[in-house]
Amino acid sequence: MNRPTGTGQTIGRQEPTFEAALLGTSFNAQDPGRRPDLIVQANDVGDVIAAVKRARDEGLKIGICSGGHSWAQNHIRNGGMMLDLSRLNSIAINEADGTAIIGPGCLAGELNEALAKRRLFFPVAHAYTVGMGGFLLQGGFGWNSRTNGLACQNVIGIDVVLADGTLVHANEQENSELLWAARGAGPGFFGVVVRFHLNLHPRPKFVGLKLQVFRIRHLEEIMAWADRVGPDVSPSVEFQLVFNRKATGIFSHGLEVMAPVLTDSWRAARDAVAFIDQSPLRSKASLALPLMPISLNMMMKTGEKTLFLPNTRWTADSMWMNDPIDPLLPALRQIADSQPAAPSHALWLNWNPPASRPDMAFSLEARTYLALYGGLRGKAATPADESWATDHMRALQTHSVGIQLADENLGRRPMPFMAPDNLARLDTLRARFDPEGRFNPYMGRP
Ligand SMILES: Cc1cc2nc3c(=O)[nH]c(=O)nc-3n(C[C@H](O)[C@H](O)[C@H](O)COP(=O)(O)OP(=O)(O)OC[C@H]3O[C@@H](n4cnc5c(N)ncnc54)[C@H](O)[C@@H]3O)c2cc1C
């Protein structure tokens, strides 16, 4: 993925710079084989309005790209216009009222750095280079989201260019149905968001990481323990298990028990992660580190140097589940046994959401989350490696209540991602605001 350089252009498919401009928008180094007819690299809101009007006049469908981190490369479709918003990356922070207005092309890490200087906080994505545009629209499982809510719950307004080229503002009072949709519609949103208005939080005073690493032979007992203790883990802890063939510290097939923690004191953090040292399995750890203070910035950058490497061909897939883990253990063992080389990895996340959330498009989540990230580098991958994430998620499908749009794989494996009533309302709004279907629908849906 390339950061935008120079003034944005409109680039037709026959032009020599087209391929690099298109594929350079994508974090995923896979070539999806799809090609739009033209790329419009917007420099400002005026360019976005002009592009949408051109698409309307010429009958073109529109695919939108902010940070290009859609694993499925949702913005790259056959035919029509690809609208690149990466240059709309402004950040304006209002310290007095604890709000910010950002462009969709602003990166998670950039916003986090700007806020850190002012001791303010937003639940940005976990990796530095994720675009805020797509992240906010799909829900946004950000840092401290179990405490501060999903990122989309902290969007208090949007400025959006609709299918007819008009620019409107939406908040809780004005055009509120657009804000409702923007909180969770993700890659099925039916307008171009050119500015997000965000509610900010005081910055947690302590950020740390607790880490234990086990050999993969302990997988079943660790997963069963994690599933058992998960519901009682403090919301300030992002309790997760990651298994990969090059686990931290042991550089071989292992399982990392990771617990980033964001609190207001070292003491509170220590208490919140104490359950890890109290585990009966502790003595089996190959590596057990004490709670370490670490900056969020460092964690965001480290993730992209270890697990989420760029220049990698990725296939991600995911599932939400309420089922207890025990019946899934044989399938998890198969996932581990067949997992391709690092950076491919599996993530189990203790989510345990609150009993209710505000009414918004986002409406599907569950007790735990499982995601597979098949990351291939070089040419040695086998067909089984290529389809590892999709095949194993398909095999586990009956245990799942649906998928997360953050790690969607809808083109290959369409699955529920929203409560049925919310999806029906979203479809009604789409028919009203985008009657001609100007904006691409979800992949896997007509
Ligand atoms: C390395 C990595 C780490 C990640 N970490 C997290 C994480 O911690 N938490 C999490 O929740 N997700 C995470 N994700 C998933 C990520 O949030 C989604 O892929 C999100 O869509 C990325 O936003 P983007 O702007 O970079 O992507 P894009 O690919 O640009 O956008 C995805 C889709 O959203 C729509 N869209 C984007 N911008 C706009 C806009 N301005 N107006 C209208 N529609 C728009 C388009 O349909 C577009 O195809 C991660 C992804 C990667 C690759």
Short mmCIF file of C-alpha atoms and ligand atoms in Angstrom, two decimals:
data_model
loop_
_atom_site.label_atom_id
_atom_site.label_comp_id
_atom_site.label_asym_id
_atom_site.label_seq_id
_atom_site.Cartn_x
_atom_site.Cartn_y
_atom_site.Cartn_z
CA MET A 1 0.00 0.00 0.00
CA ASN A 2 1.36 3.39 -0.99
CA ARG A 3 0.66 6.67 0.79
CA PRO A 4 -0.66 9.29 -1.61
CA THR A 5 1.95 11.50 -3.20
CA GLY A 6 1.40 14.58 -5.30
CA THR A 7 -1.82 16.05 -6.53
CA GLY A 8 -4.60 13.56 -7.21
CA GLN A 9 -5.43 12.82 -10.84
CA THR A 10 -8.16 11.14 -12.83
CA ILE A 11 -6.61 8.08 -14.46
CA GLY A 12 -8.22 6.03 -17.23
CA ARG A 13 -7.68 2.31 -17.59
CA GLN A 14 -5.48 2.66 -20.67
CA GLU A 15 -3.02 5.01 -18.99
CA PRO A 16 0.37 3.60 -17.96
CA THR A 17 0.03 4.72 -14.33
CA PHE A 18 -3.35 3.01 -13.88
CA GLU A 19 -2.17 -0.36 -12.50
CA ALA A 20 0.17 1.09 -9.90
CA ALA A 21 -2.38 3.70 -8.86
CA LEU A 22 -5.06 1.03 -8.42
CA LEU A 23 -3.12 -1.75 -6.71
CA GLY A 24 -1.14 0.78 -4.69
CA THR A 25 -4.32 1.67 -2.81
CA SER A 26 -4.54 -1.78 -1.26
CA PHE A 27 -2.87 -3.03 1.92
CA ASN A 28 -3.49 -6.55 0.66
CA ALA A 29 -0.85 -7.32 -1.98
CA GLN A 30 -3.19 -9.77 -3.73
CA ASP A 31 -4.18 -8.78 -7.26
CA PRO A 32 -7.93 -9.41 -7.16
CA GLY A 33 -8.05 -9.47 -10.97
CA ARG A 34 -10.90 -6.95 -11.00
CA ARG A 35 -10.46 -3.60 -12.76
CA PRO A 36 -12.57 -0.43 -12.67
CA ASP A 37 -12.72 1.80 -15.77
CA LEU A 38 -11.22 4.83 -14.12
CA ILE A 39 -9.69 6.09 -10.89
CA VAL A 40 -10.49 9.49 -9.43
CA GLN A 41 -7.99 10.59 -6.79
CA ALA A 42 -9.88 13.34 -4.96
CA ASN A 43 -7.90 16.28 -3.57
CA ASP A 44 -10.80 17.86 -1.71
CA VAL A 45 -14.54 17.71 -1.13
CA GLY A 46 -15.18 19.61 -4.38
CA ASP A 47 -13.45 16.81 -6.31
CA VAL A 48 -15.65 14.23 -4.59
CA ILE A 49 -18.82 16.09 -5.53
CA ALA A 50 -17.63 16.45 -9.13
CA ALA A 51 -16.73 12.75 -9.30
CA VAL A 52 -20.11 11.60 -7.99
CA LYS A 53 -21.90 13.88 -10.48
CA ARG A 54 -19.75 12.53 -13.30
CA ALA A 55 -20.58 8.95 -12.25
CA ARG A 56 -24.27 9.87 -12.18
CA ASP A 57 -24.14 11.49 -15.63
CA GLU A 58 -22.16 8.63 -17.19
CA GLY A 59 -24.02 5.84 -15.38
CA LEU A 60 -20.91 4.58 -13.57
CA LYS A 61 -20.94 2.60 -10.34
CA ILE A 62 -18.65 3.91 -7.60
CA GLY A 63 -16.22 2.01 -5.39
CA ILE A 64 -14.69 3.98 -2.51
CA CYS A 65 -11.25 3.73 -0.95
CA SER A 66 -10.04 5.61 2.14
CA GLY A 67 -7.11 3.69 3.66
CA GLY A 68 -7.39 0.61 1.41
CA HIS A 69 -7.29 -1.91 4.28
CA SER A 70 -10.30 -3.93 3.24
CA TRP A 71 -8.89 -7.47 3.31
CA ALA A 72 -11.27 -8.37 0.49
CA GLN A 73 -10.19 -5.28 -1.50
CA ASN A 74 -13.82 -4.26 -1.61
CA HIS A 75 -13.07 -1.01 -3.42
CA ILE A 76 -11.61 -2.75 -6.46
CA ARG A 77 -14.50 -3.91 -8.62
CA ASN A 78 -15.01 -4.54 -12.30
CA GLY A 79 -16.07 -1.48 -14.25
CA GLY A 80 -17.13 1.93 -13.01
CA MET A 81 -15.18 4.46 -10.99
CA MET A 82 -12.80 3.90 -8.09
CA LEU A 83 -12.84 6.99 -5.90
CA ASP A 84 -9.62 7.33 -3.89
CA LEU A 85 -10.08 9.48 -0.76
CA SER A 86 -6.63 8.95 0.73
CA ARG A 87 -5.71 12.64 0.25
CA LEU A 88 -8.65 13.72 2.40
CA ASN A 89 -6.62 13.07 5.53
CA SER A 90 -7.03 16.21 7.66
CA ILE A 91 -7.25 16.14 11.46
CA ALA A 92 -8.77 19.08 13.38
CA ILE A 93 -8.96 18.64 17.15
CA ASN A 94 -11.11 20.83 19.36
CA GLU A 95 -9.62 20.39 22.83
CA ALA A 96 -12.16 22.68 24.45
CA ASP A 97 -15.15 20.49 23.68
CA GLY A 98 -13.35 17.15 23.26
CA THR A 99 -14.22 16.59 19.63
CA ALA A 100 -12.37 16.17 16.35
CA ILE A 101 -13.20 16.42 12.67
CA ILE A 102 -11.18 14.13 10.45
CA GLY A 103 -10.99 13.23 6.79
CA PRO A 104 -11.65 9.59 5.84
CA GLY A 105 -8.09 9.11 4.55
CA CYS A 106 -6.56 9.90 7.94
CA LEU A 107 -4.76 6.85 9.36
CA ALA A 108 -5.45 5.33 12.77
CA GLY A 109 -1.86 5.94 13.87
CA GLU A 110 -1.85 9.55 12.71
CA LEU A 111 -5.00 10.32 14.69
CA ASN A 112 -3.63 8.52 17.74
CA GLU A 113 -0.37 10.51 17.62
CA ALA A 114 -2.19 13.82 17.25
CA LEU A 115 -4.45 12.99 20.21
CA ALA A 116 -1.60 11.72 22.40
CA LYS A 117 0.02 15.18 22.29
CA ARG A 118 -3.14 16.59 23.87
CA ARG A 119 -3.74 13.74 26.33
CA LEU A 120 -6.89 12.83 24.41
CA PHE A 121 -8.01 9.47 23.14
CA PHE A 122 -10.12 7.81 20.47
CA PRO A 123 -10.64 4.05 20.02
CA VAL A 124 -8.61 3.90 16.80
CA ALA A 125 -7.82 0.64 14.97
CA HIS A 126 -5.05 -1.55 16.33
CA ALA A 127 -2.69 -1.14 13.38
CA TYR A 128 -1.12 2.21 12.48
CA THR A 129 -1.94 2.30 8.76
CA VAL A 130 -5.64 1.37 8.90
CA GLY A 131 -7.75 4.11 7.28
CA MET A 132 -10.25 5.76 9.57
CA GLY A 133 -12.88 5.94 6.79
CA GLY A 134 -13.55 2.23 6.35
CA PHE A 135 -12.76 1.48 10.01
CA LEU A 136 -15.39 3.88 11.38
CA LEU A 137 -18.07 2.79 8.93
CA GLN A 138 -17.82 -0.94 9.64
CA GLY A 139 -18.14 -0.56 13.42
CA GLY A 140 -14.58 -0.17 14.55
CA PHE A 141 -13.14 -2.56 17.12
CA GLY A 142 -10.60 -0.10 18.38
CA TRP A 143 -8.23 0.21 21.31
CA ASN A 144 -10.22 0.19 24.52
CA SER A 145 -13.49 -0.39 22.65
CA ARG A 146 -14.76 -2.58 25.47
CA THR A 147 -14.55 0.55 27.66
CA ASN A 148 -15.15 3.45 25.24
CA GLY A 149 -17.53 1.66 22.89
CA LEU A 150 -17.14 0.75 19.26
CA ALA A 151 -15.51 3.51 17.26
CA CYS A 152 -18.75 4.10 15.34
CA GLN A 153 -20.57 4.85 18.61
CA ASN A 154 -18.16 7.76 18.98
CA VAL A 155 -19.02 9.22 15.56
CA ILE A 156 -21.33 12.11 16.36
CA GLY A 157 -21.74 13.45 12.85
CA ILE A 158 -20.79 12.93 9.22
CA ASP A 159 -20.56 15.08 6.13
CA VAL A 160 -21.60 12.92 3.24
CA VAL A 161 -21.89 13.29 -0.53
CA LEU A 162 -25.04 11.49 -1.65
CA ALA A 163 -25.66 9.70 -4.95
CA ASP A 164 -27.06 12.85 -6.59
CA GLY A 165 -23.93 14.82 -5.68
CA THR A 166 -25.39 16.85 -2.81
CA LEU A 167 -23.31 17.37 0.32
CA VAL A 168 -25.27 16.97 3.57
CA HIS A 169 -24.46 16.90 7.25
CA ALA A 170 -25.95 14.20 9.46
CA ASN A 171 -26.04 13.98 13.23
CA GLU A 172 -28.49 12.76 15.88
CA GLN A 173 -30.91 15.62 15.11
CA GLU A 174 -30.41 16.25 11.40
CA ASN A 175 -30.60 13.48 8.74
CA SER A 176 -30.27 11.08 11.62
CA GLU A 177 -31.02 8.02 9.47
CA LEU A 178 -27.77 8.64 7.59
CA LEU A 179 -25.83 8.65 10.84
CA TRP A 180 -27.69 5.48 11.88
CA ALA A 181 -26.52 3.79 8.66
CA ALA A 182 -22.96 5.13 8.88
CA ARG A 183 -22.61 3.47 12.27
CA GLY A 184 -22.05 -0.03 10.96
CA ALA A 185 -22.95 -0.28 7.25
CA GLY A 186 -19.24 -0.58 6.38
CA PRO A 187 -18.59 -1.53 2.76
CA GLY A 188 -22.30 -1.28 2.01
CA PHE A 189 -22.67 2.41 2.86
CA PHE A 190 -24.52 4.36 0.12
CA GLY A 191 -22.73 7.73 0.05
CA VAL A 192 -19.22 9.16 0.31
CA VAL A 193 -18.31 10.29 3.81
CA VAL A 194 -15.93 13.22 3.42
CA ARG A 195 -15.65 14.17 7.10
CA PHE A 196 -16.26 12.35 10.37
CA HIS A 197 -17.08 14.28 13.57
CA LEU A 198 -15.76 12.38 16.55
CA ASN A 199 -16.34 12.38 20.27
CA LEU A 200 -13.01 12.12 22.13
CA HIS A 201 -12.13 10.67 25.55
CA PRO A 202 -9.53 11.47 28.20
CA ARG A 203 -6.39 9.46 27.47
CA PRO A 204 -5.78 6.42 29.71
CA LYS A 205 -2.77 7.24 31.88
CA PHE A 206 -1.28 3.76 31.69
CA VAL A 207 -0.93 1.48 28.66
CA GLY A 208 0.76 -1.87 29.06
CA LEU A 209 1.09 -5.39 27.77
CA LYS A 210 1.10 -8.73 29.55
CA LEU A 211 2.39 -11.64 27.47
CA GLN A 212 2.81 -15.38 27.88
CA VAL A 213 3.84 -17.75 25.11
CA PHE A 214 3.14 -21.49 24.99
CA ARG A 215 4.14 -24.27 22.63
CA ILE A 216 1.29 -25.19 20.31
CA ARG A 217 0.87 -28.58 22.02
CA HIS A 218 -0.89 -26.73 24.85
CA LEU A 219 -3.51 -25.25 22.53
CA GLU A 220 -6.57 -27.13 23.83
CA GLU A 221 -5.94 -26.46 27.53
CA ILE A 222 -5.11 -22.79 26.97
CA MET A 223 -8.18 -22.19 24.84
CA ALA A 224 -10.45 -23.95 27.32
CA TRP A 225 -8.99 -21.86 30.16
CA ALA A 226 -9.33 -18.60 28.21
CA ASP A 227 -12.92 -19.34 27.33
CA ARG A 228 -13.68 -20.08 30.96
CA VAL A 229 -12.11 -16.95 32.49
CA GLY A 230 -13.01 -14.56 29.64
CA PRO A 231 -16.39 -13.33 30.94
CA ASP A 232 -14.78 -12.07 34.17
CA VAL A 233 -11.90 -10.22 32.51
CA SER A 234 -12.00 -6.44 33.02
CA PRO A 235 -13.16 -4.43 29.96
CA SER A 236 -9.88 -2.52 30.21
CA VAL A 237 -8.04 -5.67 29.04
CA GLU A 238 -8.00 -6.79 25.41
CA PHE A 239 -7.59 -10.46 26.19
CA GLN A 240 -6.64 -12.48 23.10
CA LEU A 241 -4.88 -15.62 21.94
CA VAL A 242 -2.85 -15.68 18.76
CA PHE A 243 -1.41 -18.81 17.24
CA ASN A 244 1.20 -18.79 14.54
CA ARG A 245 4.28 -20.69 13.40
CA LYS A 246 6.74 -18.05 14.58
CA ALA A 247 5.45 -17.11 18.01
CA THR A 248 7.15 -14.29 19.90
CA GLY A 249 10.25 -15.36 21.80
CA ILE A 250 10.11 -19.05 20.86
CA PHE A 251 10.23 -18.51 17.06
CA SER A 252 8.33 -21.73 16.48
CA HIS A 253 4.73 -22.90 16.41
CA GLY A 254 3.13 -21.41 19.46
CA LEU A 255 0.25 -19.71 21.17
CA GLU A 256 0.58 -16.18 22.48
CA VAL A 257 -1.60 -15.15 25.40
CA MET A 258 -1.74 -11.38 24.98
CA ALA A 259 -3.37 -8.84 27.22
CA PRO A 260 -2.92 -5.20 26.27
CA VAL A 261 -4.39 -3.11 29.06
CA LEU A 262 -5.43 0.57 29.12
CA THR A 263 -6.16 2.03 32.55
CA ASP A 264 -5.45 5.09 34.64
CA SER A 265 -2.71 3.55 36.80
CA TRP A 266 -0.10 0.82 36.83
CA ARG A 267 -1.77 -0.66 39.89
CA ALA A 268 -5.18 -0.92 38.18
CA ALA A 269 -3.52 -2.51 35.15
CA ARG A 270 -1.64 -5.00 37.31
CA ASP A 271 -4.87 -6.04 39.03
CA ALA A 272 -6.70 -6.31 35.71
CA VAL A 273 -4.16 -8.73 34.19
CA ALA A 274 -3.52 -10.70 37.40
CA PHE A 275 -5.73 -13.53 36.13
CA ILE A 276 -2.97 -14.47 33.67
CA ASP A 277 -0.40 -15.13 36.38
CA GLN A 278 -3.06 -16.89 38.45
CA SER A 279 -3.71 -19.35 35.63
CA PRO A 280 -3.07 -23.01 36.58
CA LEU A 281 -1.25 -23.33 33.25
CA ARG A 282 1.29 -20.64 33.99
CA SER A 283 4.13 -23.09 34.68
CA LYS A 284 3.74 -24.50 31.17
CA ALA A 285 4.57 -21.17 29.52
CA SER A 286 7.80 -21.09 27.52
CA LEU A 287 7.93 -17.34 27.97
CA ALA A 288 6.19 -15.28 30.65
CA LEU A 289 6.80 -11.55 30.75
CA PRO A 290 5.72 -9.22 33.53
CA LEU A 291 3.30 -6.41 32.78
CA MET A 292 5.29 -3.98 30.61
CA PRO A 293 4.46 -0.31 30.03
CA ILE A 294 4.41 0.32 26.29
CA SER A 295 3.05 3.15 24.21
CA LEU A 296 0.01 2.61 22.05
CA ASN A 297 1.99 3.97 19.13
CA MET A 298 4.61 1.28 19.64
CA MET A 299 2.00 -1.48 19.82
CA MET A 300 0.30 -0.19 16.67
CA LYS A 301 3.57 -0.16 14.74
CA THR A 302 4.83 -3.48 16.12
CA GLY A 303 1.67 -5.25 14.96
CA GLU A 304 2.50 -4.35 11.38
CA LYS A 305 6.08 -5.55 11.73
CA THR A 306 5.13 -8.95 13.15
CA LEU A 307 1.60 -10.17 12.48
CA PHE A 308 0.14 -7.84 9.84
CA LEU A 309 3.01 -7.54 7.40
CA PRO A 310 2.48 -5.40 4.31
CA ASN A 311 3.51 -6.76 0.88
CA THR A 312 1.68 -9.96 1.74
CA ARG A 313 -1.20 -11.67 -0.05
CA TRP A 314 -3.93 -11.88 2.54
CA THR A 315 -7.21 -13.73 2.92
CA ALA A 316 -9.05 -12.97 6.13
CA ASP A 317 -12.22 -14.54 7.43
CA SER A 318 -14.00 -14.39 10.72
CA MET A 319 -16.80 -15.58 12.95
CA TRP A 320 -18.66 -14.46 16.03
CA MET A 321 -19.64 -17.27 18.37
CA ASN A 322 -21.58 -17.81 21.54
CA ASP A 323 -20.93 -21.55 21.67
CA PRO A 324 -18.61 -22.84 24.37
CA ILE A 325 -15.15 -23.63 23.07
CA ASP A 326 -14.96 -27.35 23.99
CA PRO A 327 -16.75 -28.78 20.92
CA LEU A 328 -14.59 -26.56 18.72
CA LEU A 329 -11.24 -27.76 20.02
CA PRO A 330 -10.71 -30.51 17.40
CA ALA A 331 -11.39 -27.96 14.64
CA LEU A 332 -9.01 -25.46 16.25
CA ARG A 333 -6.33 -28.13 16.36
CA GLN A 334 -6.85 -28.69 12.62
CA ILE A 335 -6.58 -24.95 12.04
CA ALA A 336 -3.26 -24.90 13.87
CA ASP A 337 -1.92 -28.05 12.19
CA SER A 338 -2.70 -26.74 8.72
CA GLN A 339 -1.80 -23.11 9.23
CA PRO A 340 0.60 -21.67 6.65
CA ALA A 341 3.89 -20.08 7.68
CA ALA A 342 3.94 -16.75 9.52
CA PRO A 343 2.65 -14.11 9.13
CA SER A 344 -0.50 -16.28 8.79
CA HIS A 345 -2.16 -16.43 12.17
CA ALA A 346 -5.36 -17.15 14.03
CA LEU A 347 -6.85 -14.76 16.56
CA TRP A 348 -9.28 -15.62 19.34
CA LEU A 349 -10.64 -12.54 21.09
CA ASN A 350 -12.53 -12.32 24.34
CA TRP A 351 -15.29 -9.85 23.44
CA ASN A 352 -18.25 -10.34 25.83
CA PRO A 353 -20.12 -7.23 24.66
CA PRO A 354 -22.35 -5.06 26.84
CA ALA A 355 -25.99 -6.12 27.21
CA SER A 356 -27.17 -3.35 24.90
CA ARG A 357 -25.90 -0.69 22.53
CA PRO A 358 -27.55 2.36 20.98
CA ASP A 359 -29.74 1.71 17.95
CA MET A 360 -27.51 1.74 14.86
CA ALA A 361 -26.77 -0.37 11.78
CA PHE A 362 -24.06 -2.26 13.66
CA SER A 363 -26.00 -5.00 15.39
CA LEU A 364 -24.22 -8.34 15.29
CA GLU A 365 -21.63 -9.45 17.83
CA ALA A 366 -21.16 -12.30 20.26
CA ARG A 367 -19.26 -13.57 23.23
CA THR A 368 -16.07 -14.49 21.41
CA TYR A 369 -14.50 -13.76 18.07
CA LEU A 370 -12.34 -15.97 15.92
CA ALA A 371 -10.49 -14.68 12.87
CA LEU A 372 -8.06 -16.36 10.53
CA TYR A 373 -5.56 -14.27 8.60
CA GLY A 374 -3.90 -16.25 5.83
CA GLY A 375 -0.86 -14.21 4.82
CA LEU A 376 1.24 -15.55 1.97
CA ARG A 377 4.58 -14.24 0.83
CA GLY A 378 6.59 -15.57 -2.11
CA LYS A 379 5.38 -18.12 -4.59
CA ALA A 380 5.60 -21.34 -2.57
CA ALA A 381 2.00 -21.33 -1.29
CA THR A 382 -0.14 -24.41 -1.95
CA PRO A 383 -3.86 -24.26 -2.86
CA ALA A 384 -4.60 -25.35 0.74
CA ASP A 385 -2.60 -22.37 2.03
CA GLU A 386 -4.52 -20.06 -0.30
CA SER A 387 -7.89 -21.22 1.01
CA TRP A 388 -6.88 -21.91 4.65
CA ALA A 389 -8.87 -19.04 6.16
CA THR A 390 -12.01 -19.54 4.06
CA ASP A 391 -12.10 -23.35 4.28
CA HIS A 392 -11.74 -23.53 8.05
CA MET A 393 -14.27 -20.79 8.70
CA ARG A 394 -16.70 -22.59 6.40
CA ALA A 395 -16.14 -25.81 8.35
CA LEU A 396 -17.00 -24.01 11.61
CA GLN A 397 -19.92 -22.05 10.19
CA THR A 398 -22.63 -23.87 12.16
CA HIS A 399 -21.06 -22.63 15.41
CA SER A 400 -21.13 -19.02 14.31
CA VAL A 401 -23.79 -16.32 14.53
CA GLY A 402 -22.17 -14.31 11.74
CA ILE A 403 -19.09 -12.38 10.77
CA GLN A 404 -17.45 -9.05 11.52
CA LEU A 405 -17.30 -6.58 8.62
CA ALA A 406 -13.80 -5.67 9.80
CA ASP A 407 -12.50 -9.01 8.56
CA GLU A 408 -15.12 -9.72 5.92
CA ASN A 409 -14.69 -12.25 3.17
CA LEU A 410 -18.15 -11.75 1.68
CA GLY A 411 -17.09 -12.32 -1.92
CA ARG A 412 -16.02 -15.87 -1.11
CA ARG A 413 -18.21 -16.65 1.90
CA PRO A 414 -21.32 -14.49 2.26
CA MET A 415 -22.57 -14.65 5.85
CA PRO A 416 -24.80 -12.52 8.12
CA PHE A 417 -23.10 -9.38 9.43
CA MET A 418 -26.08 -7.44 10.82
CA ALA A 419 -29.32 -8.26 12.62
CA PRO A 420 -32.07 -9.00 10.04
CA ASP A 421 -34.23 -6.00 11.03
CA ASN A 422 -31.26 -3.65 10.80
CA LEU A 423 -30.28 -4.99 7.40
CA ALA A 424 -33.86 -4.56 6.18
CA ARG A 425 -33.83 -0.94 7.39
CA LEU A 426 -30.47 -0.34 5.76
CA ASP A 427 -31.78 -1.71 2.46
CA THR A 428 -34.80 0.61 2.69
CA LEU A 429 -32.52 3.60 3.29
CA ARG A 430 -30.27 2.57 0.42
CA ALA A 431 -33.26 2.40 -1.93
CA ARG A 432 -34.22 5.93 -0.82
CA PHE A 433 -30.79 7.59 -0.87
CA ASP A 434 -29.25 5.66 -3.76
CA PRO A 435 -32.20 4.60 -5.93
CA GLU A 436 -30.06 3.91 -9.00
CA GLY A 437 -27.52 1.79 -7.12
CA ARG A 438 -24.66 4.22 -7.79
CA PHE A 439 -22.55 2.83 -4.94
CA ASN A 440 -21.36 -0.74 -5.08
CA PRO A 441 -23.37 -3.13 -2.90
CA TYR A 442 -21.77 -5.58 -0.48
CA MET A 443 -19.70 -8.21 -2.24
CA GLY A 444 -21.63 -11.44 -2.47
CA ARG A 445 -24.94 -9.56 -2.59
CA PRO A 446 -26.63 -8.55 -5.86
C1 LIG B 1 -3.60 -4.59 9.23
C2 LIG B 1 -5.06 -4.40 9.54
C3 LIG B 1 -5.44 -4.17 10.84
C4 LIG B 1 -6.79 -3.96 11.16
N1 LIG B 1 -7.15 -3.71 12.45
C5 LIG B 1 -8.44 -3.50 12.73
C6 LIG B 1 -8.86 -3.21 14.07
O1 LIG B 1 -8.06 -3.14 14.99
N2 LIG B 1 -10.17 -3.03 14.31
C7 LIG B 1 -11.09 -3.08 13.31
O2 LIG B 1 -12.28 -2.89 13.58
N3 LIG B 1 -10.73 -3.32 12.05
C8 LIG B 1 -9.45 -3.55 11.75
N4 LIG B 1 -9.09 -3.82 10.46
C9 LIG B 1 -10.13 -3.86 9.43
C10 LIG B 1 -10.36 -2.46 8.89
O3 LIG B 1 -10.94 -1.63 9.86
C11 LIG B 1 -11.29 -2.50 7.69
O4 LIG B 1 -10.68 -3.23 6.67
C12 LIG B 1 -11.60 -1.09 7.21
O5 LIG B 1 -12.50 -1.16 6.16
C13 LIG B 1 -10.36 -0.37 6.80
O6 LIG B 1 -10.64 0.95 6.48
P1 LIG B 1 -9.85 1.61 5.26
O7 LIG B 1 -10.39 2.97 5.07
O8 LIG B 1 -8.40 1.43 5.43
O9 LIG B 1 -10.30 0.61 4.12
P2 LIG B 1 -10.89 0.80 2.66
O10 LIG B 1 -10.49 -0.45 1.98
O11 LIG B 1 -10.48 2.07 2.05
O12 LIG B 1 -12.44 0.84 2.93
C14 LIG B 1 -13.21 -0.33 3.05
C15 LIG B 1 -14.58 -0.06 2.45
O13 LIG B 1 -15.29 0.88 3.25
C16 LIG B 1 -16.06 1.75 2.43
N5 LIG B 1 -15.56 3.11 2.63
C17 LIG B 1 -14.32 3.47 3.03
N6 LIG B 1 -14.24 4.79 3.18
C18 LIG B 1 -15.46 5.30 2.87
C19 LIG B 1 -16.00 6.60 2.84
N7 LIG B 1 -15.27 7.66 3.18
N8 LIG B 1 -17.29 6.75 2.47
C20 LIG B 1 -18.05 5.68 2.14
N9 LIG B 1 -17.58 4.41 2.14
C21 LIG B 1 -16.30 4.23 2.50
C22 LIG B 1 -15.84 1.30 1.00
O14 LIG B 1 -16.91 0.44 0.64
C23 LIG B 1 -14.52 0.56 1.07
O15 LIG B 1 -14.38 -0.42 0.06
C24 LIG B 1 -7.76 -4.02 10.11
C25 LIG B 1 -7.36 -4.26 8.80
C26 LIG B 1 -6.02 -4.44 8.51
C27 LIG B 1 -5.61 -4.71 7.08
#
